[in-house]
Coordinates of C-alpha atoms and ligand atoms in Angstrom, one line a residue:
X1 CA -104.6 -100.7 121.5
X2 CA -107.5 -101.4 123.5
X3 CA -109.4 -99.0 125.4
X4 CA -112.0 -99.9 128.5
X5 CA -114.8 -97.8 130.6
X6 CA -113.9 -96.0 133.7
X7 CA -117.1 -97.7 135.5
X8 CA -115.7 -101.5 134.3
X9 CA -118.4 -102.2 133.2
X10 CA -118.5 -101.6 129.0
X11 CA -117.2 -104.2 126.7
X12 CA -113.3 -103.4 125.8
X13 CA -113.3 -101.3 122.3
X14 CA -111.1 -100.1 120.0
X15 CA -109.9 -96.6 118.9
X16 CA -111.7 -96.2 115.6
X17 CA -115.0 -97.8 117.7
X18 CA -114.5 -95.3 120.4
X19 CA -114.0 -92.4 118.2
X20 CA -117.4 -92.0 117.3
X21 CA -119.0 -92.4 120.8
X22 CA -119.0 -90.2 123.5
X23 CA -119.7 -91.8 126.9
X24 CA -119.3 -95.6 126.8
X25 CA -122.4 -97.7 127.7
X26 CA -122.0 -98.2 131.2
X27 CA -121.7 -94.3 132.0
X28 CA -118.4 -94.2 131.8
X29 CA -115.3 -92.7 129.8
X30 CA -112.9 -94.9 127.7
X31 CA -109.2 -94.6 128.3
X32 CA -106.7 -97.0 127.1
X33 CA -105.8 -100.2 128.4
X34 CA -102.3 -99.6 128.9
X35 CA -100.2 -96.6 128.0
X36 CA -97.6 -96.9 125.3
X37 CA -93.9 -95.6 126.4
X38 CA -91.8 -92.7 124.9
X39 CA -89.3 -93.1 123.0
X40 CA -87.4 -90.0 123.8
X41 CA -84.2 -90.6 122.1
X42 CA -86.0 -91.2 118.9
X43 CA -88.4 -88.8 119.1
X44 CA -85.9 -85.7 120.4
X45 CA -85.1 -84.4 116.5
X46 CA -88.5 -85.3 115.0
X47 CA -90.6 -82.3 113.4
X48 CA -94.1 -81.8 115.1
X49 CA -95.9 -84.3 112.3
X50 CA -93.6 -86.8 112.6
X51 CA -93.3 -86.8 116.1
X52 CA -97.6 -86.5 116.0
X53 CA -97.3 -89.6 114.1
X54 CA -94.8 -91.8 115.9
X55 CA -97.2 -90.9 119.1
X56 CA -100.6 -91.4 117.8
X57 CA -100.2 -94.3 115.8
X58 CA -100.0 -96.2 119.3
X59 CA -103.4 -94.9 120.0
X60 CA -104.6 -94.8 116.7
X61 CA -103.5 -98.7 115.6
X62 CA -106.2 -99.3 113.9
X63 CA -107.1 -96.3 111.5
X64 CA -105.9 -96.7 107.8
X65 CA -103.5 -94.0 106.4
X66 CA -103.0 -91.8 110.0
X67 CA -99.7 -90.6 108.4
X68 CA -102.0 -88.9 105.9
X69 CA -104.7 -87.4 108.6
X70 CA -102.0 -85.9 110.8
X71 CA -99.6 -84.5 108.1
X72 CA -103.2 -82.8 106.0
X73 CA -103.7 -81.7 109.9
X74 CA -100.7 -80.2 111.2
X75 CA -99.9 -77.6 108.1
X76 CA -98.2 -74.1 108.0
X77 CA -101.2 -73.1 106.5
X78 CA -103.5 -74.0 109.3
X79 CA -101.1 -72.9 112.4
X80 CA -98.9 -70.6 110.8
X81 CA -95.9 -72.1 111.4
X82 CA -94.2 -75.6 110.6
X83 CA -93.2 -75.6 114.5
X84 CA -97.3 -75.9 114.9
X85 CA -96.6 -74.9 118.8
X86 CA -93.4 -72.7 119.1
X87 CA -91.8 -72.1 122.3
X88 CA -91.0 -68.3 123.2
X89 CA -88.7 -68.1 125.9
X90 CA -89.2 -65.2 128.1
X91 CA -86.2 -65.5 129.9
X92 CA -84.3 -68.8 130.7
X93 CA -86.0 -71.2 132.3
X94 CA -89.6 -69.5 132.1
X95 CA -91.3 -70.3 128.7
X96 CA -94.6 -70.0 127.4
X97 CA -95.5 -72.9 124.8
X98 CA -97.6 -71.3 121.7
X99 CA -100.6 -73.6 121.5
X100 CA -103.3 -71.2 120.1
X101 CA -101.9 -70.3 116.6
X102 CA -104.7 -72.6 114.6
X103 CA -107.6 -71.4 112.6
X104 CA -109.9 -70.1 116.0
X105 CA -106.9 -68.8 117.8
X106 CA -107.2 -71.0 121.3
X107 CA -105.7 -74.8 121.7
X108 CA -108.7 -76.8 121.1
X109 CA -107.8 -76.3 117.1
X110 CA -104.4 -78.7 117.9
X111 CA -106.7 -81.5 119.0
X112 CA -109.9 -80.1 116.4
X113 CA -108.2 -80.3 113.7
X114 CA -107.2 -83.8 113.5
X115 CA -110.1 -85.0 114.7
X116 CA -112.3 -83.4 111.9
X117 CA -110.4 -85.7 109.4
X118 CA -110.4 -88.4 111.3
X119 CA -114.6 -88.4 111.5
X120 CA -114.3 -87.5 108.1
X121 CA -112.4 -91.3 107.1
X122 CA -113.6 -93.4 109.8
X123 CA -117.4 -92.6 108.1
X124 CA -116.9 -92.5 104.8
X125 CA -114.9 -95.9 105.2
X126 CA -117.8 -97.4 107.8
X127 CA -120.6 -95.8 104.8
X128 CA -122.1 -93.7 108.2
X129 CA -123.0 -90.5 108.9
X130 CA -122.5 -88.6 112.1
X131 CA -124.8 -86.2 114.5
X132 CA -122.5 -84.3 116.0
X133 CA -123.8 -82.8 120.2
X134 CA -121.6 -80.8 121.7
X135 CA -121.8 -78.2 124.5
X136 CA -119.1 -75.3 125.1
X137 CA -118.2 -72.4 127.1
X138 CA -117.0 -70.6 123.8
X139 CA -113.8 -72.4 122.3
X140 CA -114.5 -75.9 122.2
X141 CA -117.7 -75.1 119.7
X142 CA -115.7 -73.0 117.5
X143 CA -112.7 -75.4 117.3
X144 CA -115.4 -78.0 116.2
X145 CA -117.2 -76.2 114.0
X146 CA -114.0 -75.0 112.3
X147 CA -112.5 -78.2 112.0
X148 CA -116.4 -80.1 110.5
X149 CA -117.1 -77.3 108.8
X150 CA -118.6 -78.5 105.1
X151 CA -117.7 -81.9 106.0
X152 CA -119.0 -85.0 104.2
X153 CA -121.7 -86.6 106.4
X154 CA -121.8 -84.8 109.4
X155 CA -123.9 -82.0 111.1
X156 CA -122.6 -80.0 114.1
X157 CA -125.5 -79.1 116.7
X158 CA -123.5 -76.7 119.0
X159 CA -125.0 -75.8 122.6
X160 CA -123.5 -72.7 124.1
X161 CA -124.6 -70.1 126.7
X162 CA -126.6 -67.5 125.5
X163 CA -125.4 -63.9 126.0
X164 CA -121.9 -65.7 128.1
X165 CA -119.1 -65.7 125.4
X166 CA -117.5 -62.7 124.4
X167 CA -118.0 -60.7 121.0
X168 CA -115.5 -62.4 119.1
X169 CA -116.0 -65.6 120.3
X170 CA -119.6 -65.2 119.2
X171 CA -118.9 -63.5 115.8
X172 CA -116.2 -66.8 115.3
X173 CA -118.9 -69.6 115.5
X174 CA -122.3 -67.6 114.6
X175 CA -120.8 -66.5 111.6
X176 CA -120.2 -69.7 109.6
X177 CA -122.4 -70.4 106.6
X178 CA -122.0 -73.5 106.2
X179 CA -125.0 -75.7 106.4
X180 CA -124.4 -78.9 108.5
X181 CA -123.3 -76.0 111.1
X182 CA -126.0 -75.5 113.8
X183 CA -125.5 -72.9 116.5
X184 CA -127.9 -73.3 119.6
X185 CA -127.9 -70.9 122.1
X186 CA -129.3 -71.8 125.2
X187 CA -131.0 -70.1 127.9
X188 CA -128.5 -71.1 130.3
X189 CA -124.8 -71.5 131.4
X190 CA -122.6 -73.7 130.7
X191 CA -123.4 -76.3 132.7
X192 CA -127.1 -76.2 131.3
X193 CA -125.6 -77.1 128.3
X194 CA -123.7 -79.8 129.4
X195 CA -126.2 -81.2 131.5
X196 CA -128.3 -81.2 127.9
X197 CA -125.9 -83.0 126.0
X198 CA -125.8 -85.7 128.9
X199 CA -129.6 -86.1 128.6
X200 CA -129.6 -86.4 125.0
X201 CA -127.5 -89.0 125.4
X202 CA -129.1 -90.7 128.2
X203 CA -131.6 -91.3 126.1
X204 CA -130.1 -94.5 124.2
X205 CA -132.8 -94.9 121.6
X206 CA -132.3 -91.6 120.1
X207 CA -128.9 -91.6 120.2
X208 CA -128.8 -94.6 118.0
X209 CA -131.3 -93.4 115.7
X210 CA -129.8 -90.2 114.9
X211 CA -126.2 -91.4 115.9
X212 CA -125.5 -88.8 118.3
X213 CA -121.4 -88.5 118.8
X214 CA -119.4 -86.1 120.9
X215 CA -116.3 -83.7 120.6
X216 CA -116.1 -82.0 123.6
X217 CA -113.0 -82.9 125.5
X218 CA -114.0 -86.4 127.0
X219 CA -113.6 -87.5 122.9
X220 CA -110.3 -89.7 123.5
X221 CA -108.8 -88.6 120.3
X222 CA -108.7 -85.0 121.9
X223 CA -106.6 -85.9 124.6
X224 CA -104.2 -88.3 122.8
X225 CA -103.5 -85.4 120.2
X226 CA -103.1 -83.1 123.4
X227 CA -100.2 -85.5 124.4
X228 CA -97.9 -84.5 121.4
X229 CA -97.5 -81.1 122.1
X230 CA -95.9 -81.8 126.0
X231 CA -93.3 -83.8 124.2
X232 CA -92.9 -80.8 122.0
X233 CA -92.6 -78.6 124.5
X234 CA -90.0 -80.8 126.7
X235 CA -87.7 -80.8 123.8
X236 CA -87.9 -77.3 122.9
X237 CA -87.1 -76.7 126.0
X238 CA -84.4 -78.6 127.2
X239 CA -81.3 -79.9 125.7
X240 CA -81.1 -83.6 127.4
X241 CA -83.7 -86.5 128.0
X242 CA -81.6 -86.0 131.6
X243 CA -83.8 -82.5 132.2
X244 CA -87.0 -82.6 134.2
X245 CA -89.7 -79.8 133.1
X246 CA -92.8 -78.6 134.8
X247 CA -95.9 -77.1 133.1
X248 CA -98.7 -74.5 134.4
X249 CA -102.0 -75.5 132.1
X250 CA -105.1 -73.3 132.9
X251 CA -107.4 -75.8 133.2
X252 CA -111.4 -76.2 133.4
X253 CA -112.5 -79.5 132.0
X254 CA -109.3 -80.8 132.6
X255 CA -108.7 -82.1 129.5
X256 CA -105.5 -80.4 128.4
X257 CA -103.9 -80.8 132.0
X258 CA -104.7 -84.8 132.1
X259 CA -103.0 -84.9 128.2
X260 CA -99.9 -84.2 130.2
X261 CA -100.4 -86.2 133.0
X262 CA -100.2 -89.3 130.2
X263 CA -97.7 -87.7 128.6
X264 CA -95.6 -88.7 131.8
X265 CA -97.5 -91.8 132.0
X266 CA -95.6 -92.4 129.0
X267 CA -92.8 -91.8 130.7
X268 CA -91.7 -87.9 129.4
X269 CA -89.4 -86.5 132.4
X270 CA -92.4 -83.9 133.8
X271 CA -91.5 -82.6 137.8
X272 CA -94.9 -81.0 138.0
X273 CA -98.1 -80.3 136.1
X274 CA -99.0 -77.1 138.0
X275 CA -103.2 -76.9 137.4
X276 CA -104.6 -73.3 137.4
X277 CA -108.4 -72.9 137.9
X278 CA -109.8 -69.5 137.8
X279 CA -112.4 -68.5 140.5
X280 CA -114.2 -71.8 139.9
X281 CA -112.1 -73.5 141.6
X282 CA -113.2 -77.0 142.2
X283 CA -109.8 -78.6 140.9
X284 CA -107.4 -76.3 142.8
X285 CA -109.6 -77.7 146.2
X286 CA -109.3 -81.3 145.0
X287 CA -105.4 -81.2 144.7
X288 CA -105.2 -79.1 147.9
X289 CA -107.6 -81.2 150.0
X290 CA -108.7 -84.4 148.1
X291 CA -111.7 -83.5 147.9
X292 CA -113.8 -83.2 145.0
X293 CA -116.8 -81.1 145.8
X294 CA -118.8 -80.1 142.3
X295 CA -120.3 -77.1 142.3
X296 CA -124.1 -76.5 141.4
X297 CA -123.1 -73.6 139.3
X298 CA -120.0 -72.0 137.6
X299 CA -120.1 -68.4 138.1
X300 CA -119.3 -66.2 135.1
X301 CA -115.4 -65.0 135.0
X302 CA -112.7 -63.0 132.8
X303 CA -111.5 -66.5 131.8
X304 CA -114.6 -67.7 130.5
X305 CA -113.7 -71.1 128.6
X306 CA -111.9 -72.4 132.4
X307 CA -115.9 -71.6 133.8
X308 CA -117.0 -75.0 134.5
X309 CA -118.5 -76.9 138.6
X310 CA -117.6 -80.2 137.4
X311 CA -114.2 -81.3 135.3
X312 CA -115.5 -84.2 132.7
X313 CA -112.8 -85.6 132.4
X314 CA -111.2 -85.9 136.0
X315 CA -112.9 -89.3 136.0
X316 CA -110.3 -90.4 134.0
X317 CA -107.6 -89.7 136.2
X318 CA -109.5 -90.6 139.5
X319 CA -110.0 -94.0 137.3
X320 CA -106.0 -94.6 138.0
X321 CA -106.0 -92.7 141.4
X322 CA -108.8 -95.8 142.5
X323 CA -105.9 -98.2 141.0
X324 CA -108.1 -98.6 138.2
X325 CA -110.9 -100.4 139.9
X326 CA -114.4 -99.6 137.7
X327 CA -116.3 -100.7 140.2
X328 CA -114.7 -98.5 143.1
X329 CA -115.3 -95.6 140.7
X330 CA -118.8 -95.9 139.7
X331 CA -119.8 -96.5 143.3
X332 CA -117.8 -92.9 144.0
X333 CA -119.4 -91.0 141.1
X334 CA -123.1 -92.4 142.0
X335 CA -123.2 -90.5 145.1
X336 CA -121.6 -87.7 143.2
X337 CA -124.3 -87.5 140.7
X338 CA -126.7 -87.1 143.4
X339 CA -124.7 -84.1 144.9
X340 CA -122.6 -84.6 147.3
X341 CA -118.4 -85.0 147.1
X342 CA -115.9 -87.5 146.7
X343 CA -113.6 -88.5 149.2
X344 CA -110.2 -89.5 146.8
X345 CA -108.0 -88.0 149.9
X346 CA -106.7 -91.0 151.2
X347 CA -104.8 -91.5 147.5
X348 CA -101.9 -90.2 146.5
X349 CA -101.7 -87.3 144.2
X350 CA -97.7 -86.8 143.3
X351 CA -96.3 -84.9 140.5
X352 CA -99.3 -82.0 140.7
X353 CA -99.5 -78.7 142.0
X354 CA -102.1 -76.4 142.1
X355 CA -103.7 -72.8 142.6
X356 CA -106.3 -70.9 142.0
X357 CA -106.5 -67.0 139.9
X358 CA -109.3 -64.3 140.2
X359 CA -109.5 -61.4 137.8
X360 CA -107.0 -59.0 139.8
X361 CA -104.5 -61.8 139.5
X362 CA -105.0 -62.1 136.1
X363 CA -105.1 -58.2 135.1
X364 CA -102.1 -58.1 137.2
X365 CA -100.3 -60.8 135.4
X366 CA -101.0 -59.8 131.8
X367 CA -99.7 -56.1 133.1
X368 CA -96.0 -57.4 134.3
X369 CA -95.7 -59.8 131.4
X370 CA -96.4 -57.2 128.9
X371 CA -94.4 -54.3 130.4
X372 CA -91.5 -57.1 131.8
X373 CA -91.1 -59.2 128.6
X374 CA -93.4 -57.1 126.2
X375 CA -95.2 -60.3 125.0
X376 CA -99.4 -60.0 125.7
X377 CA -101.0 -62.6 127.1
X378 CA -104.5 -63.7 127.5
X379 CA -106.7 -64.2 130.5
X380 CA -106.5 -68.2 130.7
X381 CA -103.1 -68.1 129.5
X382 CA -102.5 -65.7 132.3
X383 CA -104.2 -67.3 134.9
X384 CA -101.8 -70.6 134.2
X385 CA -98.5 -68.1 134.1
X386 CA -99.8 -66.4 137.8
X387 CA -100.1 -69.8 139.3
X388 CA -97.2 -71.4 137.5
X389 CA -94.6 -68.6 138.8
X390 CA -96.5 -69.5 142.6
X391 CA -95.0 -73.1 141.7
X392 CA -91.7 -72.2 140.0
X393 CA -88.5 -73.7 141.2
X394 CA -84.8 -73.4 140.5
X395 CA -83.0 -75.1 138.1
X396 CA -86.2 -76.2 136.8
X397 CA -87.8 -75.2 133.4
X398 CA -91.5 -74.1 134.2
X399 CA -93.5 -74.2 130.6
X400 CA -96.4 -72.2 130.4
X401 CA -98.9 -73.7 128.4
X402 CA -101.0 -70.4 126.0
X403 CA -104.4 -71.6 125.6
X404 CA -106.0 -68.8 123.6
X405 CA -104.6 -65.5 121.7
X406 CA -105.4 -62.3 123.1
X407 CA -107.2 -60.9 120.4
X408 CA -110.2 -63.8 121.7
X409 CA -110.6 -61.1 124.6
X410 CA -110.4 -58.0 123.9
X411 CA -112.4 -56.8 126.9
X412 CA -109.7 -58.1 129.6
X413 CA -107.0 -56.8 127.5
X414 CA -108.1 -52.9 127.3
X415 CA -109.3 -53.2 131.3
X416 CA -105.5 -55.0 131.8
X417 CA -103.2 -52.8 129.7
X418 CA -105.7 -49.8 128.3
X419 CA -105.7 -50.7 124.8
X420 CA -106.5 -53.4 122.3
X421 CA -104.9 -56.3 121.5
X422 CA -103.0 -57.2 118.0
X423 CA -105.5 -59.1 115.5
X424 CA -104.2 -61.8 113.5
X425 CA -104.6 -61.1 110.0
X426 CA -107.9 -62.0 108.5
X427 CA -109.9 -61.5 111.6
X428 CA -110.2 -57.3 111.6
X429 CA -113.6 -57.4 110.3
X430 CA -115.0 -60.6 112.5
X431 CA -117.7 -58.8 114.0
X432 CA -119.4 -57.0 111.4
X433 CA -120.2 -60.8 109.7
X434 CA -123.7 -62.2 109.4
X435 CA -124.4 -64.9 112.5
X436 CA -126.5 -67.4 112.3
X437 CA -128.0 -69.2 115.6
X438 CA -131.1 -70.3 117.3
X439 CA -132.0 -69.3 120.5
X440 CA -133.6 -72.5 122.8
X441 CA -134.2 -73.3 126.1
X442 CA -132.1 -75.6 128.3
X443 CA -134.7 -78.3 127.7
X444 CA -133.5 -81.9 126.4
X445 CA -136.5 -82.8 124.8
X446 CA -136.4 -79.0 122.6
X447 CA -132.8 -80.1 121.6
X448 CA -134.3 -83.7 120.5
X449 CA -137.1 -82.2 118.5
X450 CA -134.4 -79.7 116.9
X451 CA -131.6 -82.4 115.9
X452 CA -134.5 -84.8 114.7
X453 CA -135.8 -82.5 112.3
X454 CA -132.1 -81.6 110.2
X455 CA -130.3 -84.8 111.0
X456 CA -127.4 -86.2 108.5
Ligands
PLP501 C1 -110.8 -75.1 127.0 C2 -109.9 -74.0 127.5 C3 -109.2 -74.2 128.7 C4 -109.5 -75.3 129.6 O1 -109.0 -76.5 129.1 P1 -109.4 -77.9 129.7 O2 -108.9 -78.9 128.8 O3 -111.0 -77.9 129.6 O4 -109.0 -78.0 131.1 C5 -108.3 -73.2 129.1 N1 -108.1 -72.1 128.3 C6 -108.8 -71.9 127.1 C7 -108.5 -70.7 126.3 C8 -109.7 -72.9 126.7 O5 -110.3 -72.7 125.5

């Protein structure tokens, strides 16, 4: 499989070279060169790892032993269950899809997971080591700390927003010991963060010399791991290959949302990917008006990991949208970068829906999903499941896509339904843990002098 740059202009690479990179030379992100086509028949009765494999060994083509990776990945002992991502049905035809069962209790652990041993092989086998840069709005960094954790041959240096993720988000990165873990927390939002990451990157000399790479959700493996779990999903439930299905993904960087739109790429019988933005909602006004306006800021919400002004990786699906002209794209995103919209209305945007939730929808929701179905919910998770049920139609099954556990936030939960929510086991005493973090400004140049000095 080969994979080129969004702006055309980046030499074609393949997967285990793009694994390790985050944007591609030319500014862009890679994506692959075709997509590879479902096999639904064959893949209806397969259990989650199989099914993982006979999917990502497409994408993956070229790394050694993936059977190995995916099955040491996708374990009862890591997502509690050999289902990985169980379906509950709350009443026929209205599902939710049970993606935040991993080790940090939200769905960036499906995709985290994997991608941890992958980094792991592709540099011992390469005799590298690895500088990981992220930036995240709460689960991303814990996801990818949990999953390098004590890693051979990688650090983590993890930007996040000081004083913006709740308790136990906080408690869940801060409090690992391990040593190639660094927390930074930076005077900022989210955004700053991003915009940090981007500048430490920009800067090409440094990036070779401390081989900077990326996790955060433009990583390619991310997305392609993302894809299994729609064909999960699909087959859990419906009976036929015959059946359409539609899912509502609470969406922010867009990342989980776009896994499904290849996942019909691929040719899996979807009717609608229903996006849900919270009140940042700079998706919901693209697929409303074609427009895509970024926002300076993202103000601070009850679903905190979908706070973001600009989706990273909507480039890739604007990339096919602009019938996969680099050029066409990079001219677009130029005039972007310097603050003003994009135009993409005169394209054609079938097979989405979209809305938007505030935090009375999604106190609301988790209240009549709770006392309706007695199943809790959380905010995100909510926020898809409001806008979803907006979108719902007969005879279709609408799949709502869990991005976190409840017990993430606990705040939302007490103000929603007046009491705390259930704690998975192992996680009572979170809180009460050592942390361990650095507090720094939103300054590139700190973040340089910081990585420089504990580089692998
Ligand atoms: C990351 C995240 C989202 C948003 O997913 P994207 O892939 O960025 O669109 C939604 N909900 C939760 C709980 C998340 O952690």
């Amino acid at each position: 499989m080969e994979y080129v740059s969004t702006r055309g202009e980046a030499p074609k690479k393949r997967f285990t070279e793009i694994l390790l990179e985050g944007l591609a030379a030319d500014g862009g992100l890679y994506v692959p060169a075709s997509y590879p086509k479902a096999d639904l028949e064959a893949w209806r009765a397969l259990s989650y790892r199989n099914l993982a494999f006979a999917i990502l060994s497409q994408f993956m083509d070229d790394v050694p032993d993936l059977r190995r990776l995916v099955d040491r990945s996708y374990t009862k002992a890591a997502f509690g269950s050999d289902d990985i991502t169980p379906l509950t049905t709350l009443e026929p035809g209205l599902h939710i899809l049970g993606l935040s069962n991993g080790p940090t209790l939200a769905f960036k652990d499906v995709a985290m997971q994997l991608l941890g041993n992958l980094f792991e092989q592709v540099l011992a086998r390469k005799g590298e080591s690895l500088n990981i840069l992220g930036a995240t709005s709460g689960d991303t960094g814990s996801a990818a700390e949990y999953a390098m954790r004590g890693k051979r041959g990688i650090q983590v240096f993890m930007l996040s927003p000081h004083g913006r993720m709740s308790a136990f988000q906080r408690a869940q990165m801060y409090s690992l010991q391990e040593a190639n873990i660094h927390n930074l927390a930076v005077k900022g939002v989210f955004d700053d963060c991003q915009d940090v990451v981007k500048q430490v990157n920009a800067d090409a000399a440094f990036k070779e010399q401390y081989r900077i790479g990326a996790v955060n959700s433009i990583n390619w493996a991310r997305i392609a791991a993302q894809v299994v779990y729609y064909f999960k999903g699909y087959f859990a439930a419906t009976k036929s290959d015959s059946e359409q299905v539609s899912f509502a993904v609470p969406s922010g960087n867009f990342g989980n949302i776009y896994a499904g739109y290849v996942a019909r790429e691929m040719g899996l019988p979807v009717r609608k990917l229903i996006l849900a933005s919270n009140e940042n909602d700079v998706l919901d006004e693209f697929f409303r008006t074609g427009r895509y306006r970024v926002r300076k800021t993202a103000a601070a919400t009850s679903s905190p990991s979908m706070d973001i002004s600009k989706a990273s990786n909507f480039e890739r699906y604007a990339f096919d949208l602009l019938e996969r002209d680099g050029r066409a794209l990079a001219r677009r995103w130029r005039s972007l970068d310097s603050g003003s919209e994009v135009d993409l209305s005169l394209v054609p945007r079938a097979g989405f829906a979209s809305g938007r939730s505030t935090h009375a929808d999604r106190l609301a929701t988790i209240r009549s999903i709770h006392s309706k179905y007695g199943v809790t919910i959380d905010p995100h998770t909510a926020d898809g499941v409001k806008v979803g049920l907006e979108h719902r139609e007969a005879g279709v099954p609408l799949v709502c896509m869990e991005t976190a556990l409840p017990a993430k936030f606990a705040e939302t939960i007490r103000e929603a339904l007046g009491r705390d929510p259930a704690r998975p086991a192992g996680f009572e005493k979170l809180e009460e843990l050592p942390q361990r973090f650095e507090i720094i400004e939103a300054d590139a140049e700190a973040v340089k002098r910081f990585i420089a000095g504990r580089a692998a």
